[in-house]
Amino acid sequence: MVQHKSALLGHQKDARFSFEVERYRKDFPILSQRVYGKPLVYLDNAATTQKPRQVIEAIDAYYRTENANIHRGVFYLSERATKHYEEVREKVRDFIHAASSKEIIFVRGATEGINVVSQSYGRTFLKPGDEIIISHMEHHSNIVPWQILCNQIGARLRVAPINDEGELVVGDYAKLFNSKTKFAALSHVSNALGTVNPVKQLIQMAHEAHVPVLLDGAQAAPHLAIDVQDLDCDFYVFSAHKMYGPTGVGVLYGKQAWLEKMPPYHGGGDMISSVTFEKTTYNVLPYKFEAGTPDIAGVIGLGAAVDYLHAIGMNAIQAYEQHLLMFATQTVSKIKGLKIIGTAQAKACVLSFVLDGLHPHDIGTVLDREGVAIRAGHHCAMPIMERFKVPATARASFAFYNTTEEVLVLERALHRALEILK
Amino acid sequence: MTDLRDLYQELILDHSKKPCNFRVLEKTSHTAEGYNPLCGDRYTVYLNIEGGVISDISFQGAGCAISKASASMMTSSVKGKTIDEANMLFEEFHRMICGNPGSRVNEAALGKLVVFSGVCEFPIRVKCASLAWHTMKAGMEKSKEPVSTE
């Protein structure tokens, strides 16, 4: 067993696997911290990731040298801030391979992005009796906005089932479509299970039924290369803070043809061309959806995060994280009584589990004292807990800065939990 | 540094594994549900209040070791007490779990409940330890008449 572990550890240093995790770790100031006298092992990345100094410094530099309101000032600083802000829009366009930067709308996060679509698109194009398809593995943020819409307009929510592995069953998904289906919303990657959905295939299926699709990419953006044109999704949302950027800012991508037809979500400054008390003319895309002064510093931080990920390369990140996931799965599976919830074939770096008779909250407290930060609870996905008949799970979610050594610390901490709580 | 054993004492673990009064009461005057959305803990407390006295109490539900042990020991502690006495005991208990580490607690009043004194070192777990108590209080408050001791 020991030999097996060291073989896998050695694999990390393998020439064909030259991911420089130790170098990247040095970019994250918070990771060198000790908690309760132990090195911090941060495994709650699905909740929020840590920030590299490049992001922190970009935000700092903006406030120190560029701060001014955008899209209005006639002076030097405002012009610079505006340019910087709009450059990030282009970076984000490139990051998700959108056709035009007009399709990139800055919002507060994935949650707000979904609410913009459900309210602006939903209330314009859906009518009583129409159906919206979501799945059983959605985060509350991709359930509740659709329930609100259904209540407002008298539409019906349909839920695609998942199997015991935590995968969508494609055949069952197809069966939900009928002439009343008018919209589908789906997570690209599940936050509680780690499942990567076969979204391209499902979008194609929905489009055959003339149904537009929104993808919740909050958990995909930090782990996968995203190509919205290849996926052909109609809308895509994600949050900066889950991909090494700051909190409070995110992106809504929408196909231009849809965004042109949709009314604004918020009214205010910046989203107008002209205002009289009789009539207001809305601004062009993307500004029509960006009322008020946005989180300029946040957007600039997001730009730095995109640059950072770009420098490492999403494919390299994905390959390393898959290696880490395999190692972590093998390591914790050896613990007697541990059951992994979410065993899909295609998975991102998330390990949700229950441990024989121990409540996840108690596991979380013991792990915390060992320096290991995990999430314990329902992960804002209560229907998933119900599906697997558990009140809660413990979840270790990894980032590219986590190491196989940290997986071994997690393993030791879990043994400690068994020792204390059994 | 605080040891985890201060929190997870033997008596707490025993009660979490084999809780007392973990059942539905046959004769119930009041019930209340308590829920901690942070961790998904959920309990129902059943009370039978007769003449302002808790003649019987039980609970059902699921949650962490701390919340379950606390519910179990709460039911044992308040059975036979008046509503006022139960409220006073909750106040004492709450003061202990929210208190400063090392501060004095009223051991005589709390009895076996002092086993939860370690909770004050783990502020995140205060909600776990107090969930069943808050639930019981809500149950007792539902009955204005029995509460009256005039």
Coordinates of C-alpha atoms in Angstrom, one line a residue:
Chain A
M1 CA 0.0 0.0 0.0
V2 CA 2.8 2.4 1.0
Q3 CA 4.6 1.5 -2.2
H4 CA 1.5 2.2 -4.2
K5 CA 1.2 5.7 -2.7
S6 CA 4.8 6.6 -3.3
A7 CA 4.5 5.3 -6.8
L8 CA 1.6 7.8 -7.4
L9 CA 3.5 10.6 -5.6
G10 CA 6.4 9.9 -7.9
H11 CA 4.1 10.1 -10.9
Q12 CA 3.6 13.8 -10.1
K13 CA 7.3 14.4 -10.6
D14 CA 7.3 12.4 -13.7
A15 CA 8.8 14.1 -16.8
R16 CA 5.6 13.5 -18.7
F17 CA 3.7 15.1 -15.9
S18 CA 5.6 18.3 -15.3
F19 CA 2.8 20.4 -13.6
E20 CA 4.7 22.8 -11.4
V21 CA 2.3 22.8 -8.5
E22 CA 4.8 24.0 -5.9
R23 CA 5.6 27.0 -8.1
Y24 CA 1.9 27.9 -8.5
R25 CA 1.3 27.4 -4.7
K26 CA 3.8 30.3 -4.0
D27 CA 1.5 32.6 -6.0
F28 CA -1.3 32.1 -3.4
P29 CA -0.3 34.0 -0.2
I30 CA -3.0 32.4 1.9
L31 CA -1.8 28.9 1.3
S32 CA 1.3 29.4 3.4
Q33 CA -0.8 30.0 6.5
R34 CA -1.0 27.7 9.5
V35 CA -4.3 27.1 11.3
Y36 CA -4.3 25.6 14.8
G37 CA -0.6 25.2 14.3
K38 CA -1.0 23.0 11.3
P39 CA -0.3 23.9 7.6
L40 CA -3.6 24.9 6.0
V41 CA -5.0 22.3 3.6
Y42 CA -7.7 24.1 1.7
L43 CA -10.2 21.7 0.2
D44 CA -13.3 23.9 -0.2
N45 CA -12.5 25.2 -3.6
A46 CA -16.0 24.4 -5.0
A47 CA -17.3 27.0 -2.5
T48 CA -14.7 29.6 -3.4
T49 CA -11.1 29.4 -4.6
Q50 CA -8.1 31.3 -3.1
K51 CA -6.7 34.2 -5.0
P52 CA -3.2 34.5 -6.5
R53 CA -1.1 37.6 -5.8
Q54 CA -1.6 38.5 -9.5
V55 CA -5.3 39.0 -8.8
I56 CA -4.8 40.8 -5.5
E57 CA -2.2 43.1 -7.0
A58 CA -4.4 43.9 -10.0
I59 CA -7.2 45.1 -7.7
D60 CA -4.8 47.0 -5.5
A61 CA -3.2 48.7 -8.5
Y62 CA -6.6 49.7 -9.9
Y63 CA -7.5 51.4 -6.7
R64 CA -4.1 53.0 -6.3
T65 CA -3.6 54.2 -9.9
E66 CA -6.7 54.0 -12.0
N67 CA -9.8 54.5 -9.9
A68 CA -12.4 56.5 -11.8
N69 CA -15.9 55.8 -13.1
I70 CA -16.1 54.2 -16.5
H71 CA -18.0 55.0 -19.7
R72 CA -18.5 58.7 -18.8
G73 CA -15.5 60.7 -17.6
V74 CA -13.7 62.8 -20.2
F75 CA -10.5 62.7 -18.3
Y76 CA -7.4 60.6 -18.3
L77 CA -8.1 58.2 -15.4
S78 CA -11.7 57.4 -16.6
E79 CA -10.4 56.7 -20.0
R80 CA -7.8 54.3 -18.6
A81 CA -10.3 52.6 -16.3
T82 CA -12.8 52.2 -19.1
K83 CA -10.1 50.8 -21.4
H84 CA -9.0 48.3 -18.8
Y85 CA -12.6 47.2 -18.0
E86 CA -13.4 46.7 -21.7
E87 CA -10.1 44.8 -22.2
V88 CA -11.3 42.3 -19.6
R89 CA -14.5 41.8 -21.6
E90 CA -12.4 40.8 -24.6
K91 CA -10.3 38.5 -22.4
V92 CA -13.4 36.8 -21.1
R93 CA -14.8 36.5 -24.7
D94 CA -11.6 34.7 -25.6
F95 CA -11.6 32.6 -22.4
I96 CA -15.0 31.1 -23.3
H97 CA -14.6 31.4 -27.1
A98 CA -17.6 33.6 -27.6
A99 CA -18.2 35.1 -31.1
S100 CA -18.4 38.7 -29.9
S101 CA -17.6 40.7 -26.7
K102 CA -21.1 42.2 -27.0
E103 CA -22.2 38.8 -25.7
I104 CA -20.2 39.2 -22.5
I105 CA -22.2 40.8 -19.7
F106 CA -20.7 41.5 -16.3
V107 CA -23.0 40.6 -13.5
R108 CA -22.5 39.9 -9.7
G109 CA -22.1 36.2 -10.2
A110 CA -23.6 33.0 -11.7
T111 CA -26.7 33.4 -9.5
E112 CA -27.4 36.9 -10.9
G113 CA -26.8 35.7 -14.4
I114 CA -29.4 33.0 -14.0
N115 CA -31.8 35.5 -12.5
V116 CA -31.3 37.9 -15.5
V117 CA -32.1 35.2 -17.9
S118 CA -35.1 33.7 -16.0
Q119 CA -36.6 37.2 -15.6
S120 CA -35.7 38.9 -18.8
Y121 CA -35.9 36.0 -21.2
G122 CA -38.5 34.0 -19.2
R123 CA -41.0 36.7 -18.7
T124 CA -40.8 37.8 -22.3
F125 CA -40.9 34.5 -24.1
L126 CA -42.7 32.1 -21.8
K127 CA -46.4 31.9 -21.2
P128 CA -48.8 30.0 -18.9
G129 CA -48.6 26.2 -19.4
D130 CA -45.0 26.3 -20.8
E131 CA -42.4 23.9 -19.3
I132 CA -38.9 24.5 -18.2
I133 CA -36.5 21.5 -17.7
I134 CA -33.8 21.5 -15.1
S135 CA -32.1 18.5 -13.5
H136 CA -32.0 16.8 -10.1
M137 CA -28.4 17.8 -9.6
E138 CA -28.8 21.6 -9.8
H139 CA -27.5 24.1 -7.2
H140 CA -30.3 26.0 -5.6
S141 CA -29.3 29.0 -7.7
N142 CA -30.4 27.0 -10.8
I143 CA -33.7 25.9 -9.2
V144 CA -35.2 28.8 -7.3
P145 CA -35.0 31.5 -10.1
W146 CA -37.0 29.1 -12.3
Q147 CA -39.5 28.3 -9.6
I148 CA -40.0 32.0 -9.1
L149 CA -40.6 32.4 -12.8
C150 CA -43.0 29.5 -12.9
N151 CA -45.0 31.0 -10.1
Q152 CA -45.0 34.4 -11.8
I153 CA -46.2 33.2 -15.2
G154 CA -47.9 29.9 -14.5
A155 CA -45.2 27.8 -16.1
R156 CA -44.2 24.3 -15.0
L157 CA -40.9 23.0 -13.8
R158 CA -39.8 19.6 -15.0
V159 CA -36.9 17.8 -13.3
A160 CA -34.6 15.4 -15.1
P161 CA -33.7 12.4 -12.9
I162 CA -30.1 11.2 -12.1
N163 CA -28.9 7.7 -11.5
D164 CA -27.1 6.2 -8.5
E165 CA -23.7 7.4 -9.8
G166 CA -25.0 10.9 -10.0
E167 CA -25.3 11.1 -13.8
L168 CA -28.0 12.4 -15.9
V169 CA -29.7 9.6 -17.9
V170 CA -29.7 10.9 -21.5
G171 CA -32.7 8.8 -22.5
D172 CA -34.7 10.0 -19.5
Y173 CA -33.7 13.6 -20.3
A174 CA -34.9 13.3 -23.9
K175 CA -38.3 12.0 -22.7
L176 CA -39.0 15.3 -20.8
F177 CA -39.1 17.3 -24.0
N178 CA -42.5 18.0 -25.6
S179 CA -44.3 20.8 -27.5
K180 CA -44.7 22.7 -24.2
T181 CA -41.0 22.8 -23.4
K182 CA -39.7 26.3 -23.8
F183 CA -36.5 26.4 -21.9
A184 CA -33.8 24.1 -20.3
A185 CA -31.3 25.1 -17.6
L186 CA -28.5 22.7 -16.6
S187 CA -25.3 22.6 -14.7
H188 CA -22.2 22.0 -16.8
V189 CA -20.5 20.5 -13.7
S190 CA -22.3 19.6 -10.5
N191 CA -21.0 21.3 -7.3
A192 CA -22.1 18.6 -4.9
L193 CA -21.3 15.5 -7.0
G194 CA -18.6 16.7 -9.4
T195 CA -20.4 15.2 -12.4
V196 CA -19.5 16.7 -15.7
N197 CA -22.6 16.6 -17.8
P198 CA -22.5 15.6 -21.6
V199 CA -23.8 19.1 -22.3
K200 CA -23.0 19.3 -26.0
Q201 CA -25.1 16.2 -26.7
L202 CA -28.0 17.5 -24.4
I203 CA -27.9 21.0 -26.0
Q204 CA -28.2 19.4 -29.5
M205 CA -31.1 17.4 -28.2
A206 CA -32.8 20.5 -26.8
H207 CA -32.2 22.5 -30.0
E208 CA -33.8 19.7 -32.1
A209 CA -36.9 20.5 -30.0
H210 CA -36.3 24.3 -30.5
V211 CA -35.5 24.8 -26.8
P212 CA -32.8 27.2 -25.8
V213 CA -30.4 26.1 -23.1
L214 CA -28.7 27.9 -20.2
L215 CA -25.6 26.3 -18.7
D216 CA -24.6 27.0 -15.2
G217 CA -20.8 27.0 -15.5
A218 CA -19.9 28.1 -12.0
Q219 CA -18.1 24.8 -11.3
A220 CA -16.8 24.3 -14.9
A221 CA -15.0 27.6 -15.4
P222 CA -12.2 26.8 -12.9
H223 CA -11.7 23.2 -14.3
L224 CA -12.4 22.9 -18.0
A225 CA -11.7 24.7 -21.2
I226 CA -15.0 26.3 -22.3
D227 CA -16.1 26.9 -25.8
V228 CA -19.6 28.3 -25.9
Q229 CA -19.7 28.2 -29.7
D230 CA -18.7 24.6 -29.9
L231 CA -21.2 23.7 -27.1
D232 CA -23.8 25.9 -28.9
C233 CA -25.4 26.9 -25.6
D234 CA -27.7 29.9 -25.7
F235 CA -26.6 31.2 -22.3
Y236 CA -23.6 30.5 -20.0
V237 CA -23.0 31.8 -16.5
F238 CA -20.1 31.7 -14.1
S239 CA -18.6 33.4 -11.1
A240 CA -15.1 35.0 -10.8
H241 CA -14.6 33.9 -7.2
K242 CA -14.7 30.2 -8.1
M243 CA -12.0 30.6 -10.7
Y244 CA -9.4 32.5 -8.6
G245 CA -10.9 35.9 -9.1
P246 CA -12.7 38.2 -6.6
T247 CA -16.1 37.8 -5.1
G248 CA -19.0 39.9 -6.3
V249 CA -18.4 39.6 -10.0
G250 CA -19.4 37.1 -12.7
V251 CA -20.3 36.7 -16.3
L252 CA -23.4 36.1 -18.3
Y253 CA -22.8 35.0 -21.8
G254 CA -25.8 35.1 -24.2
K255 CA -26.1 34.6 -27.9
Q256 CA -26.4 38.1 -29.4
A257 CA -29.6 37.3 -31.2
W258 CA -31.3 36.5 -27.8
L259 CA -29.8 39.4 -25.9
E260 CA -31.0 41.8 -28.6
K261 CA -34.5 40.6 -28.1
M262 CA -34.5 40.6 -24.3
P263 CA -35.5 43.6 -22.3
P264 CA -33.2 45.0 -19.6
Y265 CA -33.2 43.4 -16.2
H266 CA -32.1 46.5 -14.2
G267 CA -32.9 50.0 -15.1
G268 CA -30.5 52.9 -14.3
G269 CA -27.5 54.8 -15.6
D270 CA -25.2 53.4 -18.3
M271 CA -27.9 51.1 -19.8
I272 CA -29.6 54.0 -21.7
S273 CA -29.0 56.0 -24.8
S274 CA -31.5 58.8 -24.0
V275 CA -34.0 59.4 -21.3
T276 CA -37.0 61.7 -21.3
F277 CA -40.0 61.3 -18.9
E278 CA -42.0 60.1 -21.9
K279 CA -39.6 57.6 -23.3
T280 CA -36.2 56.0 -22.7
T281 CA -34.1 54.4 -25.4
Y282 CA -31.9 51.6 -24.2
N283 CA -28.2 51.4 -24.8
V284 CA -26.7 48.8 -27.1
L285 CA -25.2 45.4 -26.1
P286 CA -23.7 44.6 -23.7
Y287 CA -24.4 47.9 -21.8
K288 CA -28.2 47.4 -22.0
F289 CA -27.7 44.8 -19.2
E290 CA -25.2 46.7 -17.1
A291 CA -27.1 49.4 -15.2
G292 CA -25.3 51.4 -12.6
T293 CA -21.6 51.6 -11.8
P294 CA -20.3 48.0 -12.0
D295 CA -17.7 46.3 -9.8
I296 CA -14.9 47.8 -11.8
A297 CA -12.2 46.5 -9.5
G298 CA -13.8 43.1 -9.5
V299 CA -13.9 42.9 -13.3
I300 CA -10.2 43.9 -13.4
G301 CA -9.5 41.2 -10.8
L302 CA -11.4 38.7 -13.0
G303 CA -9.2 39.8 -15.9
A304 CA -6.1 39.0 -13.9
A305 CA -7.6 35.6 -13.0
V306 CA -8.2 34.8 -16.7
D307 CA -4.6 35.8 -17.5
Y308 CA -3.4 33.6 -14.7
L309 CA -5.3 30.6 -15.9
H310 CA -4.4 31.2 -19.4
A311 CA -0.7 31.3 -18.5
I312 CA -0.9 27.8 -16.9
G313 CA -3.3 26.5 -19.5
M314 CA -6.8 25.0 -18.9
N315 CA -5.7 21.7 -20.5
A316 CA -2.7 21.4 -18.1
I317 CA -5.0 22.2 -15.2
Q318 CA -7.5 19.7 -16.2
A319 CA -4.9 16.9 -16.6
Y320 CA -3.3 17.6 -13.3
E321 CA -6.7 17.8 -11.5
Q322 CA -7.8 14.5 -13.0
H323 CA -4.6 12.9 -11.7
L324 CA -5.3 14.4 -8.2
L325 CA -8.9 13.3 -8.3
M326 CA -7.9 9.7 -9.1
F327 CA -5.3 9.7 -6.4
A328 CA -7.8 11.2 -3.8
T329 CA -10.5 8.7 -4.8
Q330 CA -8.2 5.7 -4.5
T331 CA -6.8 7.0 -1.2
V332 CA -10.0 7.8 0.7
S333 CA -11.8 4.7 -0.8
K334 CA -9.5 2.6 1.4
I335 CA -11.0 4.0 4.6
K336 CA -13.4 1.5 6.0
G337 CA -17.1 2.7 6.0
L338 CA -16.4 5.6 3.6
K339 CA -18.8 5.9 0.8
I340 CA -18.3 8.4 -2.1
I341 CA -21.5 10.1 -3.2
G342 CA -21.2 10.9 -6.9
T343 CA -19.2 8.3 -8.9
A344 CA -19.9 9.5 -12.4
Q345 CA -17.6 8.4 -15.2
A346 CA -16.9 12.1 -16.1
K347 CA -16.1 14.0 -13.0
A348 CA -14.4 17.3 -11.9
C349 CA -12.2 17.4 -8.9
V350 CA -14.9 17.0 -6.2
L351 CA -15.1 14.3 -3.6
S352 CA -18.4 14.2 -1.7
F353 CA -18.6 11.4 0.9
V354 CA -20.3 10.0 4.0
L355 CA -18.4 8.1 6.6
D356 CA -20.1 5.3 8.5
G357 CA -22.3 6.7 11.2
L358 CA -20.4 10.0 11.5
H359 CA -22.1 13.2 10.8
P360 CA -20.3 15.4 8.2
H361 CA -20.4 18.4 10.5
D362 CA -18.5 16.5 13.2
I363 CA -16.0 15.3 10.6
G364 CA -15.6 18.9 9.4
T365 CA -14.8 20.0 13.0
V366 CA -12.1 17.3 13.5
L367 CA -10.6 18.0 10.1
D368 CA -10.5 21.7 10.8
R369 CA -8.3 21.1 13.9
E370 CA -6.0 19.2 11.6
G371 CA -5.8 22.2 9.4
V372 CA -8.0 20.7 6.7
A373 CA -10.8 22.9 5.4
I374 CA -13.7 21.0 3.9
R375 CA -17.4 21.7 3.4
A376 CA -20.0 19.8 5.5
G377 CA -23.7 20.1 4.7
H378 CA -26.1 20.1 1.7
H379 CA -23.9 22.2 -0.5
C380 CA -26.9 24.3 -1.6
A381 CA -28.3 21.2 -3.4
M382 CA -30.8 19.8 -1.0
P383 CA -32.6 17.7 -3.6
I384 CA -29.4 15.8 -4.2
M385 CA -29.1 14.9 -0.5
E386 CA -32.7 13.7 -0.7
R387 CA -31.9 11.6 -3.8
F388 CA -29.1 9.8 -2.1
K389 CA -31.0 9.7 1.2
V390 CA -28.3 11.4 3.3
P391 CA -28.9 14.5 5.4
A392 CA -25.6 16.0 4.4
T393 CA -22.2 15.0 3.0
A394 CA -18.6 16.0 3.6
R395 CA -17.1 17.4 0.5
A396 CA -13.4 17.9 -0.3
S397 CA -13.1 19.9 -3.5
F398 CA -9.7 20.4 -5.1
A399 CA -7.9 23.1 -7.1
F400 CA -4.8 22.9 -9.2
Y401 CA -2.8 24.2 -6.2
N402 CA -3.6 21.1 -4.1
T403 CA -1.1 18.3 -3.9
T404 CA -1.1 14.6 -3.4
E405 CA 0.6 15.2 -0.1
E406 CA -2.4 17.2 1.0
V407 CA -4.6 14.2 0.0
L408 CA -2.6 12.2 2.5
V409 CA -3.1 14.8 5.2
L410 CA -6.9 14.5 4.5
E411 CA -6.6 10.7 4.8
R412 CA -4.8 11.0 8.1
A413 CA -7.4 13.5 9.4
L414 CA -10.2 11.2 8.4
H415 CA -8.6 8.4 10.4
R416 CA -8.4 10.9 13.3
A417 CA -12.1 11.7 13.0
L418 CA -12.9 8.0 13.2
E419 CA -10.7 7.7 16.3
I420 CA -12.3 10.6 18.1
L421 CA -15.9 10.2 17.1
K422 CA -16.3 6.4 17.0
Chain B
M1 CA -4.8 24.8 22.6
T2 CA -8.2 23.2 23.1
D3 CA -8.4 19.5 22.5
L4 CA -11.1 18.0 20.4
R5 CA -11.8 15.8 23.4
D6 CA -13.1 18.8 25.3
L7 CA -15.9 19.0 22.7
Y8 CA -16.4 15.3 21.9
Q9 CA -16.5 14.0 25.5
E10 CA -17.4 10.4 26.1
L11 CA -20.8 11.3 27.6
I12 CA -21.6 13.3 24.5
L13 CA -20.6 10.6 22.1
D14 CA -22.7 8.0 24.1
H15 CA -25.8 10.2 24.0
S16 CA -25.3 10.8 20.2
K17 CA -25.1 7.1 19.5
K18 CA -27.8 6.0 22.0
P19 CA -30.0 9.1 22.5
C20 CA -32.6 9.1 25.3
N21 CA -36.2 9.8 24.6
F22 CA -35.6 9.4 20.9
R23 CA -39.2 8.6 19.9
V24 CA -42.6 10.1 19.1
L25 CA -44.6 10.8 22.2
E26 CA -48.0 9.0 22.3
K27 CA -49.6 11.8 24.3
T28 CA -48.5 15.2 23.0
S29 CA -49.7 18.7 23.8
H30 CA -47.2 20.6 21.8
T31 CA -44.6 19.9 19.1
A32 CA -42.1 22.1 17.3
E33 CA -39.6 21.6 14.5
G34 CA -36.1 23.0 14.5
Y35 CA -33.8 23.3 11.5
N36 CA -30.3 24.4 11.0
P37 CA -30.0 25.3 7.3
L38 CA -26.2 25.6 7.7
C39 CA -25.7 21.9 8.1
G40 CA -29.1 20.4 7.5
D41 CA -29.8 19.3 11.1
R42 CA -33.5 18.8 11.7
Y43 CA -35.3 17.9 14.8
T44 CA -38.9 17.6 16.1
V45 CA -39.4 18.0 19.8
Y46 CA -42.6 16.5 21.3
L47 CA -43.9 17.9 24.6
N48 CA -46.7 16.9 26.9
I49 CA -47.3 19.9 29.1
E50 CA -49.8 19.5 31.9
G51 CA -50.5 22.4 34.3
G52 CA -47.4 24.2 33.3
V53 CA -45.2 21.2 33.9
I54 CA -43.4 19.2 31.2
S55 CA -44.7 15.8 32.2
D56 CA -43.1 14.2 29.2
I57 CA -40.7 15.1 26.4
S58 CA -39.1 13.3 23.4
F59 CA -37.5 14.1 20.1
Q60 CA -36.9 12.7 16.6
G61 CA -34.7 13.8 13.7
A62 CA -31.2 13.8 12.4
G63 CA -28.1 15.9 13.0
C64 CA -24.5 15.9 14.2
A65 CA -23.2 14.4 17.4
I66 CA -23.4 17.6 19.3
S67 CA -26.9 18.5 18.3
K68 CA -28.2 15.0 18.9
A69 CA -26.5 14.6 22.3
S70 CA -27.7 18.0 23.3
A71 CA -31.3 17.1 22.4
S72 CA -31.0 13.8 24.3
M73 CA -29.6 15.3 27.5
M74 CA -32.0 18.2 27.3
T75 CA -35.0 15.9 27.3
S76 CA -33.6 14.1 30.4
S77 CA -32.9 17.3 32.1
V78 CA -36.2 19.1 31.7
K79 CA -38.6 16.2 32.2
G80 CA -40.8 17.0 35.2
K81 CA -39.7 20.6 35.3
T82 CA -42.1 23.6 35.0
I83 CA -41.9 25.7 31.9
D84 CA -40.2 28.5 33.8
E85 CA -37.6 26.1 35.2
A86 CA -36.9 24.7 31.8
N87 CA -36.5 28.3 30.4
M88 CA -34.1 29.2 33.2
L89 CA -32.1 26.0 32.6
F90 CA -31.9 27.0 28.9
E91 CA -30.6 30.4 29.8
E92 CA -28.0 28.9 32.0
F93 CA -27.0 26.4 29.3
H94 CA -26.9 29.1 26.6
R95 CA -24.7 31.3 28.8
M96 CA -22.3 28.4 29.3
I97 CA -22.0 27.5 25.6
C98 CA -21.7 31.1 24.5
G99 CA -19.4 32.1 27.3
N100 CA -15.8 32.9 27.4
P101 CA -13.6 29.8 27.6
G102 CA -12.7 29.1 31.2
S103 CA -15.5 31.4 32.6
R104 CA -17.5 30.1 35.6
V105 CA -20.6 28.1 35.0
N106 CA -23.4 27.3 37.4
E107 CA -22.5 23.6 37.8
A108 CA -25.2 23.0 40.4
A109 CA -28.0 24.1 38.1
L110 CA -26.6 22.5 35.0
G111 CA -25.8 19.1 36.4
K112 CA -24.6 16.7 33.7
L113 CA -25.1 19.4 31.0
V114 CA -21.7 20.9 32.0
V115 CA -20.3 18.3 29.6
F116 CA -21.2 20.8 26.9
S117 CA -18.9 23.5 28.4
G118 CA -16.3 22.7 25.7
V119 CA -18.7 24.1 23.0
C120 CA -17.7 27.7 23.9
E121 CA -14.3 27.0 22.3
F122 CA -16.0 26.1 19.0
P123 CA -18.3 29.1 18.2
I124 CA -19.5 27.5 15.0
R125 CA -21.0 24.6 17.0
V126 CA -23.0 26.8 19.4
K127 CA -26.0 26.5 17.0
C128 CA -25.7 22.7 17.0
A129 CA -25.7 22.5 20.8
S130 CA -28.7 24.9 21.2
L131 CA -30.9 23.7 18.3
A132 CA -33.0 21.3 20.3
W133 CA -33.3 23.9 23.1
H134 CA -34.6 26.6 20.8
T135 CA -37.0 24.1 19.3
M136 CA -38.3 23.1 22.8
K137 CA -38.7 26.8 23.7
A138 CA -40.7 27.4 20.5
G139 CA -42.9 24.4 21.4
M140 CA -43.5 25.8 24.9
E141 CA -44.3 29.2 23.6
K142 CA -47.0 27.8 21.3
S143 CA -49.0 27.2 24.5
K144 CA -49.8 30.5 26.1
E145 CA -52.1 29.0 28.6
P146 CA -49.9 26.4 30.2
V147 CA -47.1 28.9 30.2
S148 CA -49.1 31.0 32.7
T149 CA -48.1 30.3 36.2
E150 CA -50.4 33.0 37.8

